[in-house]
Structure formats: C-alpha cells, structure tokens
Coordinates of C-alpha atoms and ligand atoms in Angstrom, one line a residue:
M146 CA 47.0 -13.2 -29.3
K147 CA 49.4 -16.0 -28.5
R148 CA 47.9 -19.5 -28.6
S149 CA 49.1 -22.8 -27.4
P150 CA 47.8 -25.3 -29.9
R151 CA 47.3 -29.0 -29.3
F152 CA 49.3 -31.2 -31.6
V153 CA 48.8 -34.8 -32.8
V154 CA 51.6 -36.5 -34.6
V155 CA 50.7 -39.7 -36.5
G156 CA 53.5 -42.2 -36.6
A157 CA 56.6 -42.7 -34.5
G158 CA 59.1 -43.3 -37.2
M159 CA 62.1 -41.1 -38.0
A160 CA 59.8 -38.2 -39.1
G161 CA 57.3 -38.4 -36.2
L162 CA 60.1 -38.5 -33.6
L163 CA 61.7 -35.5 -35.3
S164 CA 58.4 -33.6 -35.1
A165 CA 57.9 -34.4 -31.4
I166 CA 61.5 -33.3 -30.6
K167 CA 61.3 -30.0 -32.6
L168 CA 57.9 -29.1 -31.1
D169 CA 59.2 -29.7 -27.7
E170 CA 62.3 -27.6 -28.4
A171 CA 60.0 -24.8 -29.5
G172 CA 58.1 -24.9 -26.3
F173 CA 54.9 -26.7 -27.6
T174 CA 54.2 -29.2 -24.9
D175 CA 50.6 -30.3 -25.7
V176 CA 51.7 -33.1 -28.1
T177 CA 50.6 -36.7 -28.5
V178 CA 52.2 -39.1 -30.9
Y179 CA 50.0 -42.0 -32.0
E180 CA 51.9 -45.1 -33.2
K181 CA 50.0 -48.2 -34.3
A182 CA 52.9 -50.6 -33.4
D183 CA 54.2 -51.4 -30.0
R184 CA 57.6 -49.9 -30.6
L185 CA 59.0 -46.8 -32.4
G186 CA 61.3 -46.8 -35.4
G187 CA 59.0 -47.2 -38.4
T188 CA 61.0 -48.7 -41.3
W189 CA 63.7 -49.8 -39.0
R190 CA 61.4 -51.6 -36.7
E191 CA 59.5 -53.3 -39.5
N192 CA 62.4 -54.4 -41.7
T193 CA 64.4 -57.1 -39.9
Y194 CA 65.5 -59.2 -42.9
P195 CA 69.1 -60.5 -43.0
G196 CA 71.4 -57.8 -44.4
V197 CA 69.0 -54.8 -43.8
A198 CA 71.0 -51.6 -43.6
C199 CA 70.8 -48.1 -44.8
D200 CA 72.5 -47.4 -48.2
V201 CA 73.2 -43.8 -47.4
P202 CA 76.2 -43.4 -45.1
S203 CA 75.2 -43.6 -41.4
H204 CA 76.8 -40.3 -40.6
L205 CA 74.5 -38.7 -43.1
Y206 CA 71.5 -40.9 -42.2
S207 CA 71.4 -39.3 -38.7
Y208 CA 69.6 -36.3 -37.4
S209 CA 71.7 -33.1 -37.7
F210 CA 71.1 -32.4 -34.0
A211 CA 72.0 -35.9 -32.9
P212 CA 75.3 -37.1 -34.5
N213 CA 76.3 -40.6 -33.5
P214 CA 79.9 -41.4 -32.8
D215 CA 79.1 -45.1 -32.4
W216 CA 78.0 -46.1 -35.8
T217 CA 79.7 -49.4 -36.4
H218 CA 79.7 -49.3 -40.2
V219 CA 79.7 -46.8 -43.1
F220 CA 76.2 -48.2 -43.8
S221 CA 75.0 -49.5 -40.4
P222 CA 72.6 -52.3 -39.9
G223 CA 68.8 -51.7 -39.5
A224 CA 68.7 -52.8 -35.8
E225 CA 71.4 -50.2 -35.0
I226 CA 69.4 -47.5 -36.7
R227 CA 66.3 -48.5 -34.7
E228 CA 68.4 -48.4 -31.5
Y229 CA 69.7 -45.0 -32.5
L230 CA 66.2 -43.7 -33.0
E231 CA 65.1 -45.2 -29.7
G232 CA 68.1 -43.5 -27.9
V233 CA 67.4 -40.1 -29.5
A234 CA 63.7 -40.3 -28.5
R235 CA 64.7 -41.2 -24.9
R236 CA 67.3 -38.5 -24.6
H237 CA 64.9 -35.9 -25.8
G238 CA 62.1 -37.2 -23.6
V239 CA 59.7 -37.7 -26.4
D240 CA 59.2 -41.4 -25.9
Q241 CA 56.9 -40.3 -23.1
R242 CA 54.6 -38.7 -25.6
I243 CA 54.0 -41.8 -27.7
R244 CA 50.8 -43.8 -27.4
Y245 CA 51.7 -47.2 -28.7
G246 CA 49.3 -49.7 -30.2
T247 CA 47.0 -46.9 -31.2
E248 CA 46.2 -46.7 -34.9
V249 CA 44.6 -43.5 -36.2
T250 CA 41.7 -44.6 -38.4
R251 CA 39.9 -41.3 -39.1
M252 CA 40.5 -37.6 -38.9
E253 CA 37.8 -35.0 -39.6
H254 CA 38.2 -31.2 -39.6
R255 CA 35.2 -29.7 -37.9
D256 CA 34.6 -26.4 -36.3
G257 CA 38.3 -25.4 -36.7
R258 CA 39.8 -28.5 -35.1
W259 CA 40.8 -32.0 -36.1
G260 CA 38.7 -34.8 -34.5
I261 CA 40.8 -38.0 -34.4
E262 CA 39.6 -41.5 -34.1
T263 CA 41.7 -44.5 -33.3
A264 CA 41.1 -48.2 -33.7
G265 CA 39.1 -49.4 -30.7
G266 CA 40.7 -46.7 -28.7
P267 CA 40.2 -43.1 -27.5
R268 CA 39.1 -40.2 -29.5
D269 CA 41.2 -37.1 -29.5
E270 CA 41.1 -33.5 -30.8
A271 CA 44.0 -31.4 -32.1
D272 CA 44.5 -28.0 -33.6
V273 CA 47.4 -29.2 -35.7
V274 CA 48.1 -32.7 -37.1
I275 CA 51.5 -33.7 -38.4
A276 CA 51.2 -36.8 -40.6
A277 CA 54.4 -38.8 -40.4
T278 CA 52.9 -42.1 -41.6
G279 CA 55.8 -43.1 -43.9
V280 CA 56.2 -43.8 -47.6
L281 CA 57.9 -47.2 -47.8
H282 CA 55.4 -48.7 -45.4
H283 CA 52.7 -50.7 -47.0
P284 CA 54.2 -53.9 -48.5
S285 CA 53.4 -54.4 -52.2
L286 CA 52.6 -58.0 -52.9
P287 CA 53.1 -59.3 -56.5
D288 CA 50.1 -60.5 -58.5
I289 CA 51.5 -64.0 -59.2
D290 CA 49.2 -67.0 -59.9
G291 CA 49.3 -69.7 -57.3
L292 CA 51.1 -67.8 -54.5
D293 CA 48.9 -69.4 -51.9
D294 CA 49.6 -72.9 -53.3
F295 CA 53.3 -72.9 -52.1
A296 CA 53.9 -75.5 -49.4
G297 CA 56.8 -73.7 -47.7
A298 CA 57.0 -70.4 -45.9
T299 CA 56.2 -67.3 -48.0
F300 CA 56.6 -63.8 -46.7
H301 CA 57.3 -60.2 -47.7
S302 CA 60.8 -58.9 -46.8
A303 CA 59.3 -56.3 -44.5
R304 CA 57.4 -59.1 -42.6
W305 CA 60.3 -61.4 -42.1
D306 CA 59.4 -64.8 -40.7
H307 CA 62.2 -65.4 -38.2
G308 CA 60.9 -68.9 -37.6
A309 CA 61.6 -70.0 -41.1
T310 CA 64.6 -72.3 -41.4
L311 CA 67.2 -70.9 -43.8
E312 CA 70.2 -73.1 -43.1
G313 CA 70.7 -75.4 -46.0
A314 CA 67.2 -74.4 -47.4
R315 CA 66.4 -73.7 -51.1
V316 CA 65.4 -70.0 -50.8
G317 CA 63.8 -68.0 -53.6
V318 CA 63.9 -64.2 -53.6
V319 CA 61.5 -62.4 -55.9
G320 CA 62.7 -58.9 -56.9
T321 CA 65.9 -57.1 -57.6
G322 CA 65.6 -53.8 -55.6
S323 CA 67.9 -52.6 -52.8
T324 CA 66.3 -55.1 -50.3
A325 CA 66.7 -58.1 -52.6
V326 CA 70.3 -57.2 -53.3
Q327 CA 71.0 -56.9 -49.5
L328 CA 69.3 -60.2 -49.0
V329 CA 71.4 -62.0 -51.6
G330 CA 74.6 -60.8 -50.0
A331 CA 73.5 -61.8 -46.5
L332 CA 71.8 -65.2 -47.3
V333 CA 74.2 -66.8 -49.7
D334 CA 76.5 -68.2 -47.1
T335 CA 73.7 -69.6 -45.0
V336 CA 71.2 -71.2 -47.4
G337 CA 71.6 -74.3 -49.5
E338 CA 70.5 -72.7 -52.8
L339 CA 69.6 -69.1 -53.5
H340 CA 67.4 -68.4 -56.5
L341 CA 67.0 -64.8 -57.4
F342 CA 64.0 -64.1 -59.6
Q343 CA 64.8 -61.1 -61.7
R344 CA 62.3 -59.2 -63.8
T345 CA 64.5 -56.2 -64.3
A346 CA 68.3 -56.1 -64.1
Q347 CA 69.8 -53.4 -62.0
W348 CA 72.8 -51.1 -62.2
V349 CA 75.0 -51.6 -59.2
L350 CA 77.4 -49.0 -57.7
P351 CA 80.1 -50.8 -55.7
V352 CA 80.7 -48.9 -52.4
P353 CA 82.5 -50.8 -49.7
N354 CA 80.8 -51.0 -46.3
R355 CA 83.8 -51.0 -44.0
P356 CA 83.5 -51.0 -40.2
F357 CA 84.7 -47.9 -38.3
T358 CA 87.7 -48.6 -36.1
D359 CA 87.7 -48.1 -32.4
E360 CA 90.1 -45.1 -32.9
E361 CA 87.7 -43.5 -35.4
R362 CA 84.8 -43.8 -32.9
A363 CA 87.0 -42.5 -30.1
L364 CA 87.9 -39.5 -32.2
Y365 CA 84.2 -38.8 -33.1
R366 CA 83.3 -39.0 -29.4
A367 CA 86.2 -36.7 -28.3
E368 CA 85.8 -34.2 -31.1
P369 CA 82.2 -34.0 -32.4
G370 CA 83.3 -31.3 -34.8
T371 CA 85.0 -34.0 -36.9
M372 CA 81.6 -35.8 -37.2
R373 CA 79.9 -32.6 -38.2
A374 CA 82.5 -32.0 -40.9
L375 CA 82.1 -35.6 -42.1
R376 CA 78.3 -35.1 -42.3
D377 CA 78.7 -31.8 -44.2
E378 CA 81.1 -33.5 -46.6
L379 CA 78.8 -36.5 -47.2
S380 CA 75.8 -34.2 -47.6
K381 CA 77.7 -32.2 -50.3
T382 CA 78.8 -35.4 -52.1
F383 CA 75.3 -36.9 -52.1
T384 CA 73.6 -33.6 -53.0
E385 CA 75.9 -33.0 -55.9
G386 CA 76.6 -36.6 -56.9
F387 CA 73.1 -37.9 -56.8
A388 CA 70.3 -35.5 -55.9
N389 CA 71.2 -32.6 -58.1
A390 CA 72.4 -34.9 -60.9
V391 CA 69.5 -37.2 -61.5
V392 CA 67.2 -34.3 -62.3
D393 CA 69.3 -33.6 -65.4
A394 CA 69.6 -36.7 -67.5
E395 CA 72.5 -35.2 -69.4
S396 CA 74.5 -34.2 -66.5
P397 CA 78.2 -35.3 -66.3
Q398 CA 77.5 -36.9 -62.9
V399 CA 74.8 -39.2 -64.3
K400 CA 77.2 -40.2 -67.1
M401 CA 79.9 -40.8 -64.5
L402 CA 77.5 -43.0 -62.5
Q403 CA 76.8 -44.9 -65.6
E404 CA 80.5 -45.5 -66.3
L405 CA 81.2 -46.6 -62.7
C406 CA 78.3 -49.1 -62.8
R407 CA 79.2 -50.4 -66.3
A408 CA 82.8 -50.9 -65.2
N409 CA 81.6 -52.7 -62.1
L410 CA 79.6 -55.1 -64.2
E411 CA 82.4 -55.7 -66.7
N412 CA 85.1 -56.2 -64.1
S413 CA 83.1 -58.2 -61.6
V414 CA 81.1 -60.8 -63.5
A415 CA 83.3 -63.4 -65.2
D416 CA 80.7 -65.5 -67.1
P417 CA 79.6 -63.7 -70.2
D418 CA 76.1 -65.2 -70.2
L419 CA 75.5 -64.2 -66.6
R420 CA 77.0 -60.7 -67.3
E421 CA 74.5 -60.2 -70.1
K422 CA 71.6 -61.3 -68.0
L423 CA 72.7 -58.8 -65.3
R424 CA 73.1 -56.0 -67.8
P425 CA 70.2 -53.5 -67.6
N426 CA 68.7 -52.2 -70.9
Y427 CA 68.2 -48.7 -69.5
R428 CA 70.4 -45.9 -68.1
A429 CA 72.0 -45.9 -64.6
A430 CA 70.0 -44.0 -62.0
C431 CA 66.7 -44.3 -64.0
K432 CA 65.7 -46.6 -61.2
R433 CA 66.9 -46.0 -57.7
L434 CA 70.6 -46.9 -57.9
I435 CA 71.6 -50.1 -56.1
I436 CA 74.6 -49.6 -53.8
S437 CA 76.3 -52.8 -53.0
P438 CA 79.8 -54.0 -52.3
N439 CA 79.1 -57.7 -52.8
F440 CA 76.1 -58.4 -55.0
Y441 CA 78.0 -59.6 -58.1
E442 CA 80.3 -61.7 -55.9
A443 CA 77.4 -63.3 -54.1
I444 CA 75.3 -64.1 -57.3
Q445 CA 78.4 -65.9 -58.8
R446 CA 78.6 -68.3 -55.9
P447 CA 78.1 -72.0 -56.8
N448 CA 74.9 -72.1 -54.7
A449 CA 73.4 -68.9 -56.3
R450 CA 71.2 -68.9 -59.4
L451 CA 70.0 -65.9 -61.3
V452 CA 66.6 -66.7 -62.9
A453 CA 66.0 -64.1 -65.5
E454 CA 63.1 -66.0 -67.2
G455 CA 59.7 -64.5 -66.2
I456 CA 57.6 -66.2 -63.5
D457 CA 54.7 -68.1 -64.9
R458 CA 53.2 -69.2 -61.5
V459 CA 53.9 -70.4 -58.1
E460 CA 53.2 -74.1 -57.4
R461 CA 53.3 -76.3 -54.3
D462 CA 57.0 -77.1 -54.7
G463 CA 58.4 -73.8 -56.1
I464 CA 58.2 -71.3 -58.9
R465 CA 57.6 -72.3 -62.5
T466 CA 59.1 -69.9 -65.0
V467 CA 57.7 -69.2 -68.5
D468 CA 60.2 -71.6 -70.1
G469 CA 58.3 -74.4 -68.2
R470 CA 61.0 -75.1 -65.7
L471 CA 60.2 -75.7 -62.0
H472 CA 62.6 -74.1 -59.5
E473 CA 62.1 -76.1 -56.4
L474 CA 62.1 -74.1 -53.2
D475 CA 61.6 -74.4 -49.4
V476 CA 61.2 -70.7 -48.6
L477 CA 59.9 -67.9 -50.8
V478 CA 60.7 -64.2 -50.0
L479 CA 58.8 -61.5 -51.7
A480 CA 61.3 -58.5 -51.9
T481 CA 58.7 -56.7 -54.0
G482 CA 58.8 -53.2 -52.4
F483 CA 56.0 -51.0 -51.1
R484 CA 52.8 -49.3 -52.3
V485 CA 54.2 -45.8 -52.6
D486 CA 50.9 -44.1 -53.3
R487 CA 49.3 -44.7 -49.9
F488 CA 50.7 -41.9 -47.7
L489 CA 48.1 -41.1 -45.1
R490 CA 45.8 -43.8 -46.2
P491 CA 44.1 -46.0 -45.2
I492 CA 43.3 -43.3 -42.6
E493 CA 39.9 -41.8 -43.6
V494 CA 40.7 -38.1 -43.7
V495 CA 37.9 -35.6 -44.1
G496 CA 38.7 -31.9 -44.6
R497 CA 36.7 -28.8 -44.5
D498 CA 33.1 -29.1 -45.6
G499 CA 33.2 -32.8 -45.7
V500 CA 35.8 -33.1 -48.5
A501 CA 37.3 -36.6 -48.4
L502 CA 41.0 -37.1 -49.0
N503 CA 40.2 -40.3 -50.9
T504 CA 38.2 -38.3 -53.3
V505 CA 40.8 -35.6 -53.7
W506 CA 43.4 -38.3 -54.2
A507 CA 41.2 -40.6 -56.3
K508 CA 43.6 -40.5 -59.2
R509 CA 46.8 -40.1 -57.4
P510 CA 48.2 -38.3 -54.3
S511 CA 49.5 -34.8 -54.6
A512 CA 50.2 -31.9 -52.3
Y513 CA 51.6 -28.4 -52.3
R514 CA 55.3 -28.7 -52.0
S515 CA 54.6 -32.1 -50.6
V516 CA 53.5 -30.8 -47.2
S517 CA 50.0 -29.2 -47.4
I518 CA 46.7 -30.0 -49.1
P519 CA 44.0 -27.4 -50.0
E520 CA 40.9 -27.7 -47.8
F521 CA 42.8 -29.7 -45.2
P522 CA 43.9 -26.9 -42.9
N523 CA 46.5 -27.3 -40.2
L524 CA 47.4 -30.8 -41.5
F525 CA 51.1 -31.1 -42.5
M526 CA 52.8 -34.1 -44.0
L527 CA 56.5 -35.1 -43.7
N528 CA 57.8 -37.3 -46.5
G529 CA 54.5 -36.7 -48.2
P530 CA 53.6 -37.0 -51.9
N531 CA 56.0 -35.8 -54.6
G532 CA 58.8 -35.0 -52.2
P533 CA 62.5 -35.7 -52.8
V534 CA 63.4 -39.4 -52.8
G535 CA 66.5 -41.1 -54.1
N536 CA 70.0 -42.0 -53.1
F537 CA 70.2 -39.4 -50.3
S538 CA 69.1 -39.0 -46.7
L539 CA 65.4 -38.8 -46.1
I540 CA 66.3 -37.5 -42.6
D541 CA 67.7 -34.4 -44.3
V542 CA 64.4 -34.1 -46.3
A543 CA 62.2 -34.4 -43.2
E544 CA 64.3 -31.9 -41.2
L545 CA 64.0 -29.3 -44.0
Q546 CA 60.3 -30.0 -44.3
F547 CA 59.7 -29.7 -40.5
A548 CA 61.7 -26.4 -40.3
Y549 CA 59.3 -25.1 -43.0
V550 CA 56.2 -26.4 -41.3
M551 CA 57.4 -24.9 -38.0
Q552 CA 57.2 -21.4 -39.6
L553 CA 53.6 -22.1 -40.4
I554 CA 53.0 -23.4 -36.9
E555 CA 54.6 -20.3 -35.4
R556 CA 52.1 -18.2 -37.4
L557 CA 49.2 -20.2 -36.1
A558 CA 50.5 -20.0 -32.5
G559 CA 51.4 -16.4 -32.8
G560 CA 47.8 -15.6 -33.4
G561 CA 48.4 -14.5 -37.1
C562 CA 45.6 -16.9 -38.2
R563 CA 43.6 -19.8 -36.9
E564 CA 43.8 -22.1 -39.9
L565 CA 46.0 -22.4 -42.9
C566 CA 46.5 -24.7 -45.9
A567 CA 47.8 -24.2 -49.4
T568 CA 45.4 -22.7 -51.9
E569 CA 44.0 -24.7 -54.8
E570 CA 45.6 -22.4 -57.3
A571 CA 49.1 -22.6 -55.8
T572 CA 48.8 -26.4 -55.6
E573 CA 47.7 -26.7 -59.2
R574 CA 50.5 -24.4 -60.3
F575 CA 53.1 -26.3 -58.3
E576 CA 51.8 -29.6 -59.8
A577 CA 51.9 -28.3 -63.4
E578 CA 55.5 -27.1 -62.9
R579 CA 56.5 -30.3 -61.3
V580 CA 55.1 -32.5 -64.1
E581 CA 56.9 -30.2 -66.7
A582 CA 60.2 -30.4 -64.9
A583 CA 60.0 -34.1 -64.5
K584 CA 60.5 -34.4 -68.3
N585 CA 64.2 -33.5 -67.9
T586 CA 65.0 -36.2 -65.3
V587 CA 66.8 -39.4 -65.7
W588 CA 63.8 -41.2 -64.3
V589 CA 61.9 -40.9 -67.7
T590 CA 64.7 -42.2 -69.9
G591 CA 63.1 -45.6 -70.4
C592 CA 62.7 -47.8 -67.4
R593 CA 59.9 -48.9 -65.1
S594 CA 60.3 -47.9 -61.5
W595 CA 58.4 -47.1 -58.3
Y596 CA 59.1 -43.4 -58.9
L597 CA 56.6 -43.4 -61.8
D598 CA 52.9 -42.8 -61.2
D599 CA 50.1 -44.3 -63.2
R600 CA 50.8 -41.8 -66.1
G601 CA 54.5 -42.6 -66.1
V602 CA 55.3 -39.2 -64.5
P603 CA 57.9 -39.4 -61.7
A604 CA 55.9 -38.8 -58.5
V605 CA 58.9 -37.1 -56.8
W606 CA 60.6 -33.8 -56.5
P607 CA 62.0 -33.2 -60.0
W608 CA 64.3 -30.3 -59.2
S609 CA 67.7 -30.1 -57.5
F610 CA 68.1 -30.7 -53.8
D611 CA 69.5 -27.1 -53.6
R612 CA 66.2 -25.8 -54.9
F613 CA 64.4 -28.0 -52.3
R614 CA 66.5 -26.5 -49.6
E615 CA 65.8 -22.9 -50.9
E616 CA 62.0 -23.6 -51.1
M617 CA 61.9 -25.1 -47.7
A618 CA 63.7 -22.1 -46.2
A619 CA 60.6 -20.0 -45.9
P620 CA 56.9 -20.5 -46.9
R621 CA 55.5 -18.2 -49.5
L622 CA 52.5 -17.1 -47.6
E623 CA 50.7 -15.8 -50.7
D624 CA 50.4 -19.5 -51.7
Y625 CA 48.4 -20.2 -48.5
E626 CA 44.9 -19.5 -47.5
L627 CA 44.9 -18.0 -44.0
V628 CA 41.7 -18.0 -42.0
E629 CA 41.3 -15.9 -38.9
Ligands
FAD253 C1 64.5 -51.4 -46.3 C2 64.6 -49.9 -46.4 C3 65.8 -49.2 -46.4 C4 65.8 -47.9 -46.5 N1 67.0 -47.2 -46.6 C5 67.0 -45.9 -46.6 C6 68.3 -45.2 -46.6 O1 69.4 -45.8 -46.7 N2 68.2 -43.8 -46.6 C7 67.1 -43.1 -46.6 O2 67.1 -41.9 -46.6 N3 65.9 -43.8 -46.5 C8 65.9 -45.1 -46.5 N4 64.6 -45.8 -46.5 C9 63.4 -45.0 -46.4 C10 62.9 -44.9 -45.0 O3 61.6 -45.3 -45.0 C11 63.0 -43.4 -44.5 O4 64.4 -43.1 -44.4 C12 62.5 -43.2 -43.1 O5 62.7 -44.3 -42.2 C13 61.0 -42.8 -43.1 O6 60.6 -42.4 -41.9 P1 59.1 -42.0 -41.6 O7 59.0 -41.6 -40.2 O8 58.7 -41.0 -42.6 O9 58.3 -43.3 -42.0 P2 58.3 -44.7 -41.4 O10 59.6 -45.1 -40.9 O11 57.6 -45.6 -42.3 O12 57.4 -44.6 -40.1 C14 56.0 -44.3 -40.1 C15 55.4 -44.8 -38.8 O13 54.0 -44.4 -38.8 C16 53.3 -45.4 -38.2 N5 51.9 -45.3 -38.7 C17 51.5 -45.4 -40.0 N6 50.2 -45.2 -40.1 C18 49.7 -45.0 -38.9 C19 48.4 -44.8 -38.3 N7 47.3 -44.8 -39.1 N8 48.3 -44.7 -37.0 C20 49.4 -44.8 -36.2 N9 50.7 -45.0 -36.6 C21 50.8 -45.1 -38.0 C22 54.0 -46.7 -38.7 O14 53.7 -47.8 -37.9 C23 55.4 -46.3 -38.6 O15 56.0 -46.5 -37.3 C24 64.6 -47.1 -46.5 C25 63.4 -47.8 -46.5 C26 63.4 -49.2 -46.4 C27 62.0 -49.9 -46.4

C-alpha cells in the first residue's frame, strides 16, 4: 500500500535545502526543515570572514539542477554563495518549509516513528529524518594557555567579529588552512601588521581567481548549455585530477600536483629563509590542498610576518612563542578549523530499543556508506561520517547521496517496508574495507590533518569518486534490514 510519510530535515544548509527540493519534486509534501539559526545557508551564513570564498570553481559548486549564469568569479565569495542558496530555496518554494530559530535537541525512535524535540520549542514526529547538520560546523578552538588573558578581540574565523577594528591594527592569525590563507590575502592590505602563526607549512596550488566578464555571463544566460558543458568539464577535471588521484598515493596526478606546488614555492618566494619556513615536510595533497592565487605574494609584503616558531602562550598583549619572543597584537583570529567528528551531535539521538548514538559512536562516528546507521531506522545522513571530502564539490556528493536515499524512501513510501536501516554486518564489512583501502591513500603518507581520526586512519571515503558514484547509483538492499 502506498504511504505518504512525514519528513523532518534537520539543517537548512546546502544539503538540507537539496533534500527539501528533491522531496518536493518527488511529490512528498509533508516536510518540515528545522534550522537553528535565523537564516538559511549553513557554512555560507556562518563564515563571513574577509576573503571567504569557495575553492572549488563556482560553476561546479552549484546544484546540477540550478546552474547560475551570474557567478562573478571563478571562485565566488561566500556571501554570493549564500545568496545563491537563498535564491534557489525561494524559486523552489522550500523556504516556506523552514522553521528558523528551532534547534533539534533530541530524536528518539519509538513505535516506528521519530519523536523530535526542539530547544524550548514544539515537539514533532516524523516517519523519516534527513540529517543535514553539516560537517565543518562546530568551531575547533585551540588549547593554548592564556587565551582568555588577551586584551584585544579574539574570535574564531567562523564567528567573525565585524565590530573589531582591522584598519592599521596588528592582527594575528593562528592556523594555515584554507581559511587562514584566504584571510592573509584579504587582510594584508588593510591591517597594520599581519602575523601568521604557522604550526604546519602548506603546499599551495596557484589557481587564478578571475572575474567573469559581462559577455561570459550573457552567454551563460542565453545558452545554458554552455554552463552545463562547463560544469561537466570541471567535474571531470576535479574527479580525475583530485578525487580519483589522492586515493592512490603513487598516481601520476599526485606527483603532478606535487611538482606544481613545488614550482609555485620555488618561483614565488624570493627570500630563501622564508621559502624554507614555508616548505612542507610531507607530500602535496596529504593535507587538503590549499588553492590560492596570492598567498605567497601576500606573506612577502613588508607588513606580513610568518611566525613558524611554536606558540608558547597567549598574554595580555599578544602571543609569546617558544623562543621567548612576544608578538604584540591588537586582534587575534583563530583560523583553527572545525570539530569534524560531531556530525549529528550534540543532538541526543536514540534509536531502536533505547540505543544511544553517543554510545554507538563513543569511539568515533561511522555509518554504512556514510548514510545509514544500524538500529537507527529511517534516519539518513547527508555529508555524514566517512564520506568523500577533499578538493571537489560537496554539492556533487550530497546530490549523489540524496538520489541514493531517495530510492530507499521510495521503498518506504511504496509500502515495500515500514522501516529500514543498514545491517550491523554490512556496516562492519564496509568499515573494515574502508580502513584497509585507506592505507593506499596520500593522506597517510606522513602528515597530521583533519582527515585523520584518533587512530590516524583517514575518516573519509578512501576510494575513487567514480566508485562513489557507482555505489550511490543503487542501494544494495541485501545490506539493509527491512522491517514490515
Ligand atoms: C570556509 C569554508 C569553505 C568551504 N569551501 C568549500 C568548497 O569550496 N567546496 C566544497 O565542496 N565545500 C566547501 N566547504 C564545505 C561546506 O561546509 C560544504 O560544501 C557545504 O556547505 C555543507 O553543507 P551542509 O548543508 O552539509 O552543512 P552546513 O552548511 O554546515 O549546514 C548545516 C546546517 O544545519 C544547521 N543545524 C545543525 N545542527 C542543527 C540542529 N541540531 N538543529 C537545527 N539546525 C541545525 C546549521 O545551523 C546549518 O545551517 C567549505 C566549508 C567552509 C567552512
């Protein structure tokens, strides 16, 4: 018998919006999206730091069903991406489904349905929950002595203090990931002094970020086919050049990336001492590769300083490094990334028979093919644990995952079963294969990165993107427990 399930989507970022749009298209209308903030956009709402932009080309970092002729740059700024997401949500009418300012705090599976509790708000029930709560979402704050003693403004890059005065100020940036590199390029012209505190040097791939011309935008508008062709071409380049390559540490593409990054360092940094400080002691792409057209140029400006000595502590007037030197600062920015092991948490999730997700994930999060967890029926994750992450579009990843999840939903709605989730056995098998495959990847060739879990195993999809696409094409139902 056909059923019309009730859906709750948690999170109105890129993946939550995608879910609402696709459910709507499939004719599922009983859908509520809970978003704890007062605006949609997730990452692109939260990160408002100077220089924030995607580092995957905008025409690839777009939904396949909503190409955008108006991207201003090859890598467009964060605010433009947020506006794009808002526009797509509006055009597809799903902004109406979002309940803002409503944080989901608890979900319990009881009598075949999910009971949902929100912070100080209403309770709800759903047959199916789509968790789109994000991966780079909970800021990771460094454990540095004296952080509270600093007299000036201190904030994480994802919580930018727009009241802090930057003009002429002495600004310290802690961290050397993609965000820190974007910040350095954007701040160096404004601030008095820029101090970049580097624990680990990074390989940097120089890719120009040129604006699109009016003519190009007019062409994309008039002939959308050209945009689709561009997206396909970019997808192929990123799949073959990055995603498929990094899972084989010996691949020619990884060697080529290494060579391009090395040449960039040699040719762009004039001072030999600075060049050596900026030279990583591990292989390119072991950490997520930094894409930047101007980092080396910016860090060589007279008002920029690279501080490669370790941080001893933060004091009232600045940062003291282990060599005893005090670097006096007015503003301190922590570009120290995110807690990537949170996923659904801190939501308290209770599955069948009182099984708590916190217990199941006590050591580390895992999931069958990153979307389903045994004993947590009809709960599907987008951008969940151990999925593909790297230098390619997470929109592509979420679209493939949702198309896969939709096939499971159709099964539920078609009356084939009432509940489904991956089996324990299939999940364990998948996890064992994943850990084994991770041994061949470039991520385990001798660096510390946010890809690695507490055991040093990359907590990501260790196979090619082509394989991901194949596996997401159709669920293997024998790996699922179907309950009538
Ligand atoms: C600075 C930065 C740059 C990036 N650049 C790229 C890039 O170039 N290419 C790329 O592919 N990826 C990039 N990413 C990764 C980016 O996070 C993803 O591409 C994408 O935005 C993730 O979308 P999402 O919907 O899964 O999660 P998010 O965007 O994190 O959205 C999750 C949403 O869920 C909400 N939420 C969470 N918990 C709850 C709860 N309990 N109740 C209610 N609501 C909740 C949050 O408020 C948020 O709105 C970048 C990330 C950062 C931080």
